[in-house]
CSV table of C-alpha atoms and ligand atoms in Angstrom, one decimal:
chain,number,residue,atom,x,y,z
A,7,MET,CA,94.8,76.2,109.5
A,8,ALA,CA,97.8,77.2,107.3
A,9,PHE,CA,99.3,79.4,110.0
A,10,ASP,CA,100.2,78.7,113.6
A,11,PHE,CA,99.2,81.3,116.1
A,12,ASP,CA,98.9,78.8,119.0
A,13,THR,CA,102.4,77.7,119.6
A,14,PRO,CA,104.2,80.3,121.7
A,15,ILE,CA,107.4,81.7,120.3
A,16,SER,CA,110.1,82.9,122.6
A,17,ARG,CA,110.9,86.5,121.9
A,18,GLN,CA,113.4,86.9,124.8
A,19,ASN,CA,116.9,88.1,123.9
A,20,THR,CA,115.8,89.3,120.5
A,21,GLY,CA,116.1,93.0,121.4
A,22,CYS,CA,112.3,93.1,121.7
A,23,CYS,CA,110.9,95.9,123.9
A,24,LYS,CA,107.9,93.9,125.1
A,25,TRP,CA,109.9,91.0,126.6
A,26,ASP,CA,113.4,92.3,127.0
A,27,ASP,CA,112.7,95.7,128.7
A,28,LEU,CA,110.7,94.3,131.7
A,29,GLN,CA,113.2,95.5,134.3
A,30,GLN,CA,113.2,99.1,132.9
A,31,VAL,CA,109.5,99.3,132.4
A,32,PHE,CA,108.1,97.3,135.3
A,33,GLY,CA,111.0,97.1,137.7
A,34,ARG,CA,111.0,93.3,137.7
A,35,THR,CA,111.7,90.6,135.2
A,36,ASP,CA,109.2,87.9,136.3
A,37,VAL,CA,106.2,89.8,134.8
A,38,LEU,CA,104.1,88.3,132.0
A,39,PRO,CA,104.2,91.0,129.3
A,40,LEU,CA,100.7,91.8,127.9
A,41,TRP,CA,101.4,95.5,127.2
A,42,VAL,CA,103.0,97.3,124.3
A,43,ALA,CA,101.0,96.9,121.0
A,44,ASP,CA,102.8,94.3,119.0
A,45,MET,CA,101.9,90.7,118.6
A,46,ASP,CA,103.8,87.6,119.8
A,47,PHE,CA,103.2,86.0,116.3
A,48,SER,CA,105.6,85.5,113.4
A,49,ALA,CA,105.0,88.0,110.5
A,50,PRO,CA,103.4,86.5,107.4
A,51,PRO,CA,105.8,84.2,105.6
A,52,GLY,CA,105.8,86.3,102.5
A,53,VAL,CA,107.3,89.2,104.5
A,54,THR,CA,110.2,87.0,105.8
A,55,ALA,CA,110.8,85.6,102.3
A,56,ALA,CA,111.0,89.0,100.7
A,57,LEU,CA,113.4,90.3,103.4
A,58,LYS,CA,115.6,87.2,103.0
A,59,ALA,CA,115.6,87.5,99.2
A,60,ARG,CA,116.8,91.1,99.5
A,61,LEU,CA,119.5,90.1,102.0
A,62,GLU,CA,120.9,87.8,99.3
A,63,HIS,CA,122.3,91.0,97.7
A,64,PRO,CA,124.8,92.4,100.2
A,65,VAL,CA,124.6,96.1,99.3
A,66,TYR,CA,122.1,98.0,101.3
A,67,GLY,CA,122.5,101.5,99.9
A,68,TYR,CA,119.9,104.2,99.1
A,69,HIS,CA,116.8,102.7,97.5
A,70,THR,CA,113.9,103.6,95.3
A,71,ARG,CA,110.8,101.6,95.1
A,72,GLU,CA,108.0,104.1,95.6
A,73,LYS,CA,105.6,103.3,92.8
A,74,PRO,CA,105.2,99.5,93.3
A,75,LEU,CA,105.0,100.1,97.0
A,76,PHE,CA,102.3,102.8,96.7
A,77,GLU,CA,100.4,100.5,94.3
A,78,SER,CA,100.4,97.7,96.9
A,79,VAL,CA,99.0,100.1,99.5
A,80,ALA,CA,96.3,101.5,97.2
A,81,ASN,CA,95.3,97.9,96.1
A,82,TRP,CA,95.0,96.9,99.7
A,83,GLU,CA,92.9,99.8,100.7
A,84,LYS,CA,90.6,99.3,97.7
A,85,LYS,CA,90.2,95.5,98.3
A,86,ARG,CA,89.9,95.5,102.1
A,87,HIS,CA,88.1,98.8,102.7
A,88,GLY,CA,86.6,99.8,99.4
A,89,TRP,CA,88.6,103.0,99.5
A,90,GLN,CA,90.0,104.4,96.2
A,91,VAL,CA,93.4,105.9,97.1
A,92,GLU,CA,95.1,107.8,94.3
A,93,LEU,CA,98.8,107.2,94.2
A,94,GLU,CA,99.6,110.9,94.3
A,95,TRP,CA,97.8,111.2,97.7
A,96,LEU,CA,100.3,108.9,99.3
A,97,MET,CA,103.4,109.7,101.2
A,98,ASN,CA,105.9,107.6,103.0
A,99,ALA,CA,106.6,108.1,106.7
A,100,PRO,CA,108.7,106.5,109.4
A,101,GLY,CA,105.7,105.8,111.6
A,102,VAL,CA,102.3,107.2,112.5
A,103,VAL,CA,103.4,109.0,115.6
A,104,PRO,CA,106.1,111.0,113.7
A,105,SER,CA,103.5,111.7,111.1
A,106,ILE,CA,101.1,113.1,113.7
A,107,SER,CA,103.9,115.4,115.0
A,108,ALA,CA,104.7,116.5,111.4
A,109,ALA,CA,101.0,117.2,110.8
A,110,ILE,CA,100.9,119.4,113.9
A,111,LEU,CA,103.9,121.3,112.6
A,112,ALA,CA,102.4,121.6,109.1
A,113,PHE,CA,98.8,122.6,110.0
A,114,THR,CA,99.0,124.6,113.3
A,115,GLU,CA,100.9,127.4,115.0
A,116,PRO,CA,102.2,127.3,118.6
A,117,GLY,CA,99.3,128.1,120.9
A,118,ASP,CA,96.6,126.6,118.5
A,119,GLU,CA,94.2,124.1,120.0
A,120,ILE,CA,94.1,120.5,119.1
A,121,ILE,CA,91.3,118.1,120.2
A,122,ILE,CA,91.8,114.5,121.3
A,123,GLN,CA,89.2,112.1,122.6
A,124,PRO,CA,90.4,110.4,125.8
A,125,PRO,CA,90.9,107.8,127.0
A,126,VAL,CA,93.2,107.5,124.0
A,127,TYR,CA,96.7,106.3,122.9
A,128,PRO,CA,99.1,108.5,125.1
A,129,PRO,CA,101.4,109.8,122.3
A,130,PHE,CA,98.4,111.9,120.9
A,131,SER,CA,98.6,114.2,123.9
A,132,ALA,CA,102.4,114.0,124.0
A,133,CYS,CA,102.7,115.1,120.4
A,134,VAL,CA,100.4,118.1,121.1
A,135,LYS,CA,102.3,119.2,124.2
A,136,ASN,CA,105.8,118.5,122.9
A,137,ASN,CA,105.1,120.8,120.0
A,138,ASN,CA,103.7,123.6,122.2
A,139,ARG,CA,100.2,123.4,121.1
A,140,ARG,CA,97.2,123.5,123.4
A,141,LEU,CA,95.5,120.2,124.2
A,142,VAL,CA,91.7,120.2,124.4
A,143,GLU,CA,90.0,117.0,125.6
A,144,ASN,CA,86.7,115.9,124.2
A,145,PRO,CA,86.3,112.8,126.4
A,146,LEU,CA,84.4,109.8,125.1
A,147,ILE,CA,81.1,108.9,126.9
A,148,GLU,CA,81.2,105.6,128.7
A,149,ASP,CA,78.0,103.7,129.2
A,150,SER,CA,78.4,100.2,130.8
A,151,GLY,CA,81.8,99.8,129.3
A,152,ARG,CA,80.8,100.9,125.7
A,153,TYR,CA,82.2,104.2,124.5
A,154,THR,CA,80.7,106.8,122.1
A,155,PRO,CA,81.9,110.2,121.0
A,156,ASP,CA,80.5,113.2,122.8
A,157,LEU,CA,79.4,115.3,119.9
A,158,GLU,CA,77.7,118.0,121.9
A,159,ASP,CA,80.8,118.5,124.0
A,160,LEU,CA,82.9,118.6,120.8
A,161,LYS,CA,80.8,121.5,119.4
A,162,ARG,CA,81.2,123.4,122.6
A,163,LYS,CA,85.0,122.8,122.8
A,164,ILE,CA,85.7,124.1,119.2
A,165,THR,CA,86.9,127.7,119.2
A,166,PRO,CA,88.5,129.9,116.4
A,167,ARG,CA,91.9,128.6,117.7
A,168,THR,CA,91.0,125.0,117.1
A,169,LYS,CA,92.9,123.7,114.1
A,170,LEU,CA,93.0,119.9,114.4
A,171,LEU,CA,91.2,116.9,115.8
A,172,ILE,CA,93.2,113.7,116.2
A,173,LEU,CA,90.8,110.8,115.7
A,174,CYS,CA,91.7,107.2,116.6
A,175,SER,CA,89.8,105.0,114.2
A,176,PRO,CA,89.5,102.1,115.3
A,177,HIS,CA,90.1,103.3,118.8
A,178,ASN,CA,93.0,102.3,121.1
A,179,PRO,CA,92.3,101.5,123.9
A,180,VAL,CA,88.5,101.2,124.0
A,181,GLY,CA,88.3,98.9,121.0
A,182,ARG,CA,85.5,100.7,119.2
A,183,VAL,CA,85.2,100.4,115.4
A,184,TRP,CA,83.3,103.6,114.8
A,185,THR,CA,80.1,103.4,112.8
A,186,ARG,CA,79.4,105.3,109.6
A,187,ASP,CA,77.0,107.6,111.5
A,188,GLU,CA,79.4,108.3,114.3
A,189,LEU,CA,82.2,109.2,111.8
A,190,LEU,CA,79.9,111.2,109.5
A,191,THR,CA,78.6,113.4,112.3
A,192,LEU,CA,82.0,114.0,113.9
A,193,ASN,CA,83.6,114.8,110.5
A,194,GLU,CA,80.8,117.1,109.5
A,195,ILE,CA,81.2,119.1,112.7
A,196,CYS,CA,84.9,119.4,112.1
A,197,LEU,CA,84.4,120.3,108.4
A,198,ASN,CA,81.8,123.0,109.3
A,199,HIS,CA,84.2,124.6,111.9
A,200,GLY,CA,87.4,124.5,109.8
A,201,VAL,CA,89.0,121.8,112.0
A,202,THR,CA,91.2,119.4,110.0
A,203,VAL,CA,90.9,115.7,111.0
A,204,ILE,CA,94.0,113.7,111.5
A,205,SER,CA,92.6,110.2,111.2
A,206,ASP,CA,94.9,107.6,112.7
A,207,GLU,CA,93.8,104.4,111.1
A,208,ILE,CA,96.7,102.2,112.2
A,209,HIS,CA,94.2,99.5,113.5
A,210,CYS,CA,92.0,99.6,110.4
A,211,ASP,CA,92.6,96.1,109.3
A,212,LEU,CA,91.8,94.6,112.8
A,213,ALA,CA,88.0,94.8,112.9
A,214,PHE,CA,86.1,91.8,114.1
A,215,SER,CA,83.0,90.1,112.7
A,216,GLY,CA,79.9,92.3,112.5
A,217,HIS,CA,82.1,95.5,112.4
A,218,ARG,CA,83.5,97.3,109.5
A,219,HIS,CA,86.2,99.9,109.5
A,220,ILE,CA,85.2,102.9,107.4
A,221,PRO,CA,88.2,105.1,106.2
A,222,THR,CA,87.4,108.7,107.2
A,223,ALA,CA,88.4,109.9,103.7
A,224,ALA,CA,85.9,107.4,102.1
A,225,LEU,CA,83.0,109.2,103.7
A,226,GLY,CA,82.6,111.7,100.9
A,227,GLU,CA,84.6,114.2,98.9
A,228,ALA,CA,84.3,117.2,101.2
A,229,ILE,CA,85.3,115.1,104.2
A,230,ALA,CA,88.2,113.6,102.2
A,231,ARG,CA,89.6,117.1,101.5
A,232,ASN,CA,89.4,117.8,105.3
A,233,THR,CA,91.3,114.5,106.2
A,234,VAL,CA,94.9,113.6,106.7
A,235,ALA,CA,94.8,109.9,107.1
A,236,MET,CA,97.5,107.7,108.5
A,237,ILE,CA,97.8,104.0,107.8
A,238,SER,CA,100.4,101.4,108.3
A,239,PRO,CA,101.1,97.7,107.9
A,240,SER,CA,102.8,97.6,111.3
A,241,LYS,CA,99.9,96.5,113.5
A,242,THR,CA,98.2,94.4,110.8
A,243,PHE,CA,101.2,92.3,110.0
A,244,ASN,CA,103.3,92.6,113.1
A,245,ILE,CA,106.1,94.6,111.6
A,246,ALA,CA,106.1,97.6,113.9
A,247,GLY,CA,109.9,97.4,114.3
A,248,THR,CA,110.4,98.2,110.6
A,249,TYR,CA,109.0,101.8,111.1
A,250,THR,CA,107.2,102.3,107.9
A,251,SER,CA,103.8,103.9,107.5
A,252,PHE,CA,101.8,106.0,105.0
A,253,VAL,CA,100.1,109.3,105.0
A,254,VAL,CA,97.1,109.8,102.7
A,255,ILE,CA,96.1,113.4,101.9
A,256,PRO,CA,93.5,113.8,99.1
A,257,ASP,CA,93.6,117.6,99.2
A,258,ALA,CA,96.4,119.0,97.1
A,259,GLY,CA,96.9,122.1,99.2
A,260,LYS,CA,97.2,120.2,102.5
A,261,ARG,CA,99.4,117.7,100.7
A,262,ARG,CA,101.8,120.4,99.7
A,263,LYS,CA,102.0,121.8,103.2
A,264,PHE,CA,102.6,118.4,104.7
A,265,ALA,CA,105.2,117.6,102.1
A,266,GLN,CA,107.1,120.8,103.0
A,267,THR,CA,107.3,119.7,106.6
A,268,ILE,CA,108.3,116.2,105.7
A,269,GLU,CA,111.0,117.7,103.4
A,270,ALA,CA,112.2,120.1,106.1
A,271,LEU,CA,112.5,117.3,108.6
A,272,LYS,CA,113.9,114.9,105.9
A,273,ILE,CA,111.9,112.0,107.1
A,274,GLY,CA,110.1,110.9,103.9
A,275,ALA,CA,112.6,108.5,102.4
A,276,GLY,CA,111.6,105.4,104.3
A,277,ASN,CA,114.1,102.6,105.1
A,278,LEU,CA,115.1,99.8,102.8
A,279,PHE,CA,113.8,96.9,104.9
A,280,GLY,CA,110.7,98.7,106.0
A,281,ILE,CA,109.7,99.3,102.4
A,282,ILE,CA,110.3,95.7,101.4
A,283,ALA,CA,108.4,94.4,104.4
A,284,ALA,CA,105.5,96.7,103.8
A,285,GLU,CA,105.1,95.9,100.1
A,286,ALA,CA,105.4,92.1,100.7
A,287,ALA,CA,102.9,92.3,103.5
A,288,TYR,CA,100.3,94.1,101.4
A,289,ARG,CA,100.9,91.9,98.4
A,290,THR,CA,101.1,88.5,100.1
A,291,GLY,CA,99.7,88.8,103.7
A,292,GLU,CA,96.0,88.6,103.1
A,293,ALA,CA,95.5,84.9,103.7
A,294,TRP,CA,97.6,85.2,106.9
A,295,LEU,CA,95.5,88.1,108.1
A,296,ASP,CA,92.3,86.2,107.3
A,297,GLU,CA,93.4,83.5,109.7
A,298,LEU,CA,94.8,85.9,112.3
A,299,LEU,CA,91.5,87.8,112.7
A,300,PRO,CA,89.4,84.8,113.9
A,301,TYR,CA,92.2,83.8,116.3
A,302,LEU,CA,92.3,87.3,117.8
A,303,GLU,CA,88.5,87.5,118.0
A,304,ALA,CA,88.4,84.1,119.7
A,305,ASN,CA,91.0,85.4,122.2
A,306,ALA,CA,88.8,88.5,122.8
A,307,GLY,CA,85.8,86.4,123.4
A,308,TYR,CA,87.7,84.0,125.7
A,309,LEU,CA,89.1,87.0,127.7
A,310,ALA,CA,85.6,88.6,128.0
A,311,GLU,CA,84.1,85.4,129.2
A,312,TYR,CA,87.0,84.6,131.6
A,313,VAL,CA,86.7,88.0,133.2
A,314,ARG,CA,82.9,87.7,133.6
A,315,GLN,CA,83.2,84.3,135.3
A,316,ASN,CA,86.4,84.5,137.3
A,317,LEU,CA,87.5,88.1,138.0
A,318,PRO,CA,85.0,89.6,140.4
A,319,GLY,CA,84.9,93.4,140.4
A,320,VAL,CA,86.5,93.5,136.9
A,321,LYS,CA,84.6,94.5,133.8
A,322,VAL,CA,85.4,94.4,130.1
A,323,VAL,CA,83.4,94.7,126.9
A,324,LYS,CA,84.6,92.5,124.1
A,325,PRO,CA,86.4,94.8,121.7
A,326,GLU,CA,85.0,95.4,118.2
A,327,GLY,CA,88.5,95.5,116.8
A,328,THR,CA,92.2,96.0,117.6
A,329,TYR,CA,94.0,93.4,119.9
A,330,LEU,CA,93.6,95.5,123.0
A,331,ALA,CA,91.2,95.0,125.9
A,332,TRP,CA,90.3,97.8,128.2
A,333,LEU,CA,89.8,96.3,131.6
A,334,ASP,CA,87.8,98.2,134.2
A,335,PHE,CA,89.2,97.5,137.7
A,336,ARG,CA,87.3,100.3,139.5
A,337,GLY,CA,85.1,97.6,141.1
A,338,VAL,CA,88.3,96.1,142.7
A,339,SER,CA,89.8,99.3,144.1
A,340,GLY,CA,89.5,103.1,143.6
A,341,ASP,CA,93.2,103.4,144.5
A,342,PRO,CA,95.5,103.4,141.5
A,343,ALA,CA,98.5,102.6,143.6
A,344,TYR,CA,96.8,99.5,145.1
A,345,LEU,CA,95.8,98.4,141.6
A,346,GLN,CA,99.4,98.8,140.4
A,347,GLU,CA,100.6,96.8,143.3
A,348,LEU,CA,98.0,94.1,142.8
A,349,LEU,CA,98.7,93.6,139.0
A,350,LEU,CA,102.4,94.0,139.0
A,351,ASN,CA,103.7,92.7,142.3
A,352,ARG,CA,101.1,90.1,143.1
A,353,ALA,CA,99.6,88.9,139.8
A,354,LYS,CA,103.0,89.6,138.0
A,355,VAL,CA,101.3,90.7,134.8
A,356,GLY,CA,102.6,93.6,132.8
A,357,LEU,CA,99.6,95.6,131.5
A,358,ASN,CA,99.4,99.3,130.5
A,359,ASP,CA,98.2,101.5,133.3
A,360,GLY,CA,94.9,103.1,132.2
A,361,ALA,CA,95.8,106.5,133.9
A,362,ALA,CA,98.3,107.1,131.0
A,363,TYR,CA,95.4,107.3,128.5
A,364,GLY,CA,94.2,110.6,130.0
A,365,HIS,CA,90.7,111.6,131.2
A,366,GLY,CA,88.7,108.5,132.2
A,367,GLY,CA,91.6,106.2,132.3
A,368,ALA,CA,92.3,105.9,136.0
A,369,GLY,CA,91.2,102.5,137.4
A,370,PHE,CA,91.5,100.8,134.1
A,371,ALA,CA,94.3,98.7,132.5
A,372,ARG,CA,95.0,97.8,128.9
A,373,LEU,CA,95.7,94.2,128.1
A,374,ASN,CA,97.2,93.1,124.8
A,375,PHE,CA,95.7,89.8,123.8
A,376,ALA,CA,97.7,89.2,120.6
A,377,CYS,CA,99.5,86.2,121.9
A,378,SER,CA,98.9,82.5,122.1
A,379,ARG,CA,95.8,81.4,123.9
A,380,SER,CA,97.9,79.6,126.5
A,381,LEU,CA,99.8,82.8,127.4
A,382,LEU,CA,96.6,84.8,127.6
A,383,GLN,CA,95.2,82.2,129.9
A,384,GLU,CA,98.2,82.3,132.1
A,385,GLY,CA,97.9,86.0,132.4
A,386,LEU,CA,94.2,85.8,133.4
A,387,VAL,CA,94.9,83.0,135.9
A,388,ARG,CA,97.6,85.1,137.5
A,389,ILE,CA,95.1,88.0,137.9
A,390,GLU,CA,92.4,85.6,139.2
A,391,GLN,CA,94.7,84.3,141.9
A,392,ALA,CA,95.9,87.7,142.9
A,393,LEU,CA,92.3,88.8,143.4
A,394,LYS,CA,91.5,85.7,145.4
A,395,ASN,CA,94.5,86.0,147.7
A,396,ARG,CA,94.2,89.7,148.5
B,493,LIG,C1,96.5,104.4,117.7
B,493,LIG,C2,98.0,104.2,117.4
B,493,LIG,N1,98.7,105.1,116.7
B,493,LIG,C3,100.0,104.9,116.4
B,493,LIG,C4,100.7,103.9,117.0
B,493,LIG,C5,102.2,103.8,116.8
B,493,LIG,O1,102.5,104.0,115.5
B,493,LIG,P1,104.0,104.0,114.9
B,493,LIG,O2,104.7,102.9,115.6
B,493,LIG,O3,103.8,103.9,113.5
B,493,LIG,O4,104.5,105.4,115.3
B,493,LIG,C6,100.0,103.0,117.8
B,493,LIG,C7,100.8,101.9,118.4
B,493,LIG,O5,100.3,101.2,119.4
B,493,LIG,C8,98.6,103.1,118.0
B,493,LIG,O6,97.9,102.3,118.8
């Protein structure tokens, strides 16, 4: 192994939200943090080298480096996902969540309806509500811990006021890497009803063996013209703090509209270090990612097996991608307050409360397993002991 994911690295006192904000987030500092979606691993060495090299020049003024940056993104998408991204389709953005809000402003009016598929990443609903649009939920169907889209419900929910669907592909928190058939059917429904699809593909590079991420806009030309895709190196290479992402819009009309909004908000320039980190990650990070993925997948398998053997009443299905596990604690207690007390104050683990993920989330907790195996094990042992001693 050329890269070490196994030796824990202390992140305390680095101004890191996952480890340094425990008091604010959980009300105590002795919690093992397995929550917010970044990894406890060093970024690929090529990223650190590129940042260091740039720091050698001590002037950090306005920058311009769009073409090589966009080329690195397009090459990556082609190589990893077989998706031909034209450079003119690409736009720079300071993150996927700001891009979702910008898309809501660009493509909808106040009062328009926007569909999400809970349980899902909480900022989806927040972006809709904060921009005074109407949230419509098309909950996923759960069957023995495996989730699928409810396409019949989707058809029923679409009205003439429905303008957007925000798709999470792969899905946070349920860990599905959607199949071609699932994506095709969903996108055809949206296309036929004039509903533009915002495709949040931030977890696209984190699919495990036997599963393949399919970019929404690679499903065909008509679907591509109906898609506003959002990609980012932040999850893949653990550089979320550099706030750099990309919006890919194949349709020229939609691109113009989105560009007007980005221009009105003045958020398209990107920041110097984010741009350097992103380009270095896409150009030099592949070997690192190819070692990271089996490590994450082994953690996922370890976690699923540990839960099965040692955590009575808890269920989990090994995720198909992402580094997030969606733990079902409904067999332990139907009372969310008790669950919170158990996990936080007795087990002393900091997980994300499932209730925040909307419909179908109560009684679940999300666990981030992008950490060394020993840390993951410690978290699971803590939960096991709390369950035994209750
Ligand atoms: C599905 C999804 N979208 C977006 C984000 C955050 O993106 P950004 O930090 O680029 O706004 C996350 C982070 O966890 C996520 O899981």
